[in-house]
Every structure is written in structure tokens, then in C-alpha cells.
């Protein structure tokens, strides 16, 4: 049986109207053995919900600040599989957070966050 891979459909377009007093962020799930995930703030709401492997979310607008992001299995508010402290999102800038690596294997699950369009 031949299994076809889902094509990578990562949208490279940035938000149309970037406000100079806001920051923009999206998430890309690139961990092949991790389940669908939610990206949350500690004790806060999900910023992105039920993100599957190879999925790229839409950008969301946030208040510029330094955040700790938490990666959790989708719909599991008790388990954190990755905590990403000191994610600084500056005003007027656009970012992508990438989850890479493997869950409970090597190379370990980690996150990269990069400013887009630089």
C-alpha cells in the first residue's frame, strides 16, 4: 500500500494590515510523533487549538509583551509537553513559532520563534 503524504501548505503571507502597536504570531506544528496540540498561556486560554502535524495556523493579533507559551496535547489542560519561556513579541512585528523535534525521543521536542519577513 502506498501512503501519500499531505502536501505542505504553509502560507507565507503576512497579515495585510500590521498595526504598529500590536504584535502578530502564528504556530507551525512540525513534530511528526506529537499529537494534535493546543498552544496556551500558563493558566490562560488557548491561543491555538487542535493544531495537527504539518498544520500552520492563521496569525493572531496580541499585545506586545514577553510571554511563556505552553504546548499541551489537544484538549488536555493538565499536561504540558513543552514550556517556552521568554517569547518576546515586539510591536509592529510578525512572528512564527515552530514546534520541532520529537516528543519523548531524540532530538527532543523544542520550539523556535522567528520574526517573519526579516
mmCIF file of C-alpha atoms in Angstrom:
data_model
loop_
_atom_site.group_PDB
_atom_site.id
_atom_site.type_symbol
_atom_site.label_atom_id
_atom_site.label_comp_id
_atom_site.label_asym_id
_atom_site.label_seq_id
_atom_site.Cartn_x
_atom_site.Cartn_y
_atom_site.Cartn_z
ATOM 1 C CA UNK A 1 0.000 0.000 0.000
ATOM 2 C CA UNK A 2 1.344 3.425 -0.941
ATOM 3 C CA UNK A 3 0.628 6.220 1.504
ATOM 4 C CA UNK A 4 0.553 9.717 0.129
ATOM 5 C CA UNK A 5 1.879 12.476 2.329
ATOM 6 C CA UNK A 6 -0.243 15.502 2.898
ATOM 7 C CA UNK A 7 1.309 18.401 0.951
ATOM 8 C CA UNK A 8 2.915 21.154 2.964
ATOM 9 C CA UNK A 9 0.609 24.108 2.528
ATOM 10 C CA UNK A 10 2.390 26.633 4.723
ATOM 11 C CA UNK A 11 1.047 30.057 3.945
ATOM 12 C CA UNK A 12 3.919 32.547 3.713
ATOM 13 C CA UNK A 13 1.684 35.629 3.584
ATOM 14 C CA UNK A 14 1.805 38.058 6.480
ATOM 15 C CA UNK A 15 -1.242 39.879 7.833
ATOM 16 C CA UNK A 16 -2.456 42.553 5.414
ATOM 17 C CA UNK A 17 -2.625 45.473 7.831
ATOM 18 C CA UNK A 18 0.001 45.302 10.564
ATOM 19 C CA UNK A 19 -0.770 47.769 13.342
ATOM 20 C CA UNK A 20 2.336 49.343 14.844
ATOM 21 C CA UNK A 21 1.021 48.954 18.402
ATOM 22 C CA UNK A 22 0.239 45.217 18.109
ATOM 23 C CA UNK A 23 2.265 42.037 17.503
ATOM 24 C CA UNK A 24 1.210 39.091 15.359
ATOM 25 C CA UNK A 25 2.022 35.426 15.878
ATOM 26 C CA UNK A 26 1.152 32.058 14.358
ATOM 27 C CA UNK A 27 2.161 28.458 15.098
ATOM 28 C CA UNK A 28 3.534 25.651 12.906
ATOM 29 C CA UNK A 29 3.416 22.027 14.143
ATOM 30 C CA UNK A 30 6.454 20.169 12.760
ATOM 31 C CA UNK A 31 6.823 17.320 15.277
ATOM 32 C CA UNK A 32 5.903 14.107 13.445
ATOM 33 C CA UNK A 33 5.261 11.984 16.543
ATOM 34 C CA UNK A 34 3.463 14.581 18.656
ATOM 35 C CA UNK A 35 -0.329 14.532 18.837
ATOM 36 C CA UNK A 36 -2.541 17.444 17.912
ATOM 37 C CA UNK A 37 -1.708 20.273 20.297
ATOM 38 C CA UNK A 38 -3.086 23.386 21.913
ATOM 39 C CA UNK A 39 -0.831 26.393 22.459
ATOM 40 C CA UNK A 40 -1.726 28.178 25.677
ATOM 41 C CA UNK A 41 -0.550 30.748 28.162
ATOM 42 C CA UNK A 42 0.055 29.472 31.719
ATOM 43 C CA UNK A 43 -3.328 29.412 33.463
ATOM 44 C CA UNK A 44 -4.787 31.097 30.419
ATOM 45 C CA UNK A 45 -6.783 30.450 27.311
ATOM 46 C CA UNK A 46 -5.671 28.519 24.254
ATOM 47 C CA UNK A 47 -4.150 30.805 21.646
ATOM 48 C CA UNK A 48 -4.270 27.999 19.072
ATOM 49 C CA UNK A 49 -6.376 24.838 19.412
ATOM 50 C CA UNK A 50 -6.108 21.325 17.994
ATOM 51 C CA UNK A 51 -3.150 22.034 15.684
ATOM 52 C CA UNK A 52 -2.132 18.890 13.786
ATOM 53 C CA UNK A 53 1.240 17.817 12.371
ATOM 54 C CA UNK A 54 2.269 19.990 9.380
ATOM 55 C CA UNK A 55 -0.510 22.489 10.087
ATOM 56 C CA UNK A 56 0.159 26.238 10.026
ATOM 57 C CA UNK A 57 -2.303 28.411 11.911
ATOM 58 C CA UNK A 58 -3.531 31.830 10.910
ATOM 59 C CA UNK A 59 -1.872 34.814 12.554
ATOM 60 C CA UNK A 60 -3.453 36.213 15.682
ATOM 61 C CA UNK A 61 -3.048 39.743 16.972
ATOM 62 C CA UNK A 62 -1.645 40.066 20.503
ATOM 63 C CA UNK A 63 -0.473 42.745 22.887
ATOM 64 C CA UNK A 64 3.301 43.207 22.587
ATOM 65 C CA UNK A 65 4.887 41.592 25.651
ATOM 66 C CA UNK A 66 7.091 38.745 26.816
ATOM 67 C CA UNK A 67 5.124 35.518 27.130
ATOM 68 C CA UNK A 68 5.586 31.946 28.269
ATOM 69 C CA UNK A 69 3.911 29.640 25.764
ATOM 70 C CA UNK A 70 2.871 26.121 26.680
ATOM 71 C CA UNK A 71 2.342 23.235 24.286
ATOM 72 C CA UNK A 72 -0.275 20.737 25.502
ATOM 73 C CA UNK A 73 -1.919 17.708 23.933
ATOM 74 C CA UNK A 74 -5.162 18.992 22.396
ATOM 75 C CA UNK A 75 -7.992 19.348 24.896
ATOM 76 C CA UNK A 76 -5.724 18.342 27.827
ATOM 77 C CA UNK A 77 -5.464 21.240 30.240
ATOM 78 C CA UNK A 78 -3.372 19.333 32.805
ATOM 79 C CA UNK A 79 -0.361 18.152 30.788
ATOM 80 C CA UNK A 80 2.341 20.467 29.425
ATOM 81 C CA UNK A 81 4.708 18.743 26.961
ATOM 82 C CA UNK A 82 6.779 21.849 26.277
ATOM 83 C CA UNK A 83 7.116 25.205 28.005
ATOM 84 C CA UNK A 84 8.670 28.060 26.034
ATOM 85 C CA UNK A 85 9.617 30.988 28.302
ATOM 86 C CA UNK A 86 10.715 34.472 27.294
ATOM 87 C CA UNK A 87 8.941 34.710 23.948
ATOM 88 C CA UNK A 88 9.230 38.451 23.330
ATOM 89 C CA UNK A 89 6.782 39.803 20.756
ATOM 90 C CA UNK A 90 7.523 43.400 19.792
ATOM 91 C CA UNK A 91 5.046 45.983 18.474
ATOM 92 C CA UNK A 92 4.552 46.112 14.715
ATOM 93 C CA UNK A 93 6.301 42.777 14.161
ATOM 94 C CA UNK A 94 5.111 39.412 12.854
ATOM 95 C CA UNK A 95 6.340 36.072 14.234
ATOM 96 C CA UNK A 96 6.061 32.332 13.651
ATOM 97 C CA UNK A 97 6.584 29.777 16.426
ATOM 98 C CA UNK A 98 7.713 26.355 15.171
ATOM 99 C CA UNK A 99 7.443 23.148 17.230
ATOM 100 C CA UNK A 100 10.258 20.855 16.052
ATOM 101 C CA UNK A 101 11.872 17.626 17.214
ATOM 102 C CA UNK A 102 10.258 14.570 18.728
ATOM 103 C CA UNK A 103 8.054 14.027 21.747
ATOM 104 C CA UNK A 104 9.900 11.860 24.329
ATOM 105 C CA UNK A 105 12.618 10.968 21.791
ATOM 106 C CA UNK A 106 15.788 12.455 20.312
ATOM 107 C CA UNK A 107 16.071 15.107 19.057
ATOM 108 C CA UNK A 108 13.852 16.430 21.826
ATOM 109 C CA UNK A 109 10.756 18.495 21.226
ATOM 110 C CA UNK A 110 11.641 22.185 21.190
ATOM 111 C CA UNK A 111 10.371 25.462 19.815
ATOM 112 C CA UNK A 112 11.851 28.154 17.635
ATOM 113 C CA UNK A 113 10.287 31.543 17.261
ATOM 114 C CA UNK A 114 11.373 33.783 14.440
ATOM 115 C CA UNK A 115 10.431 37.202 13.178
ATOM 116 C CA UNK A 116 8.849 36.853 9.743
ATOM 117 C CA UNK A 117 9.955 38.886 6.742
ATOM 118 C CA UNK A 118 13.450 39.638 8.032
#
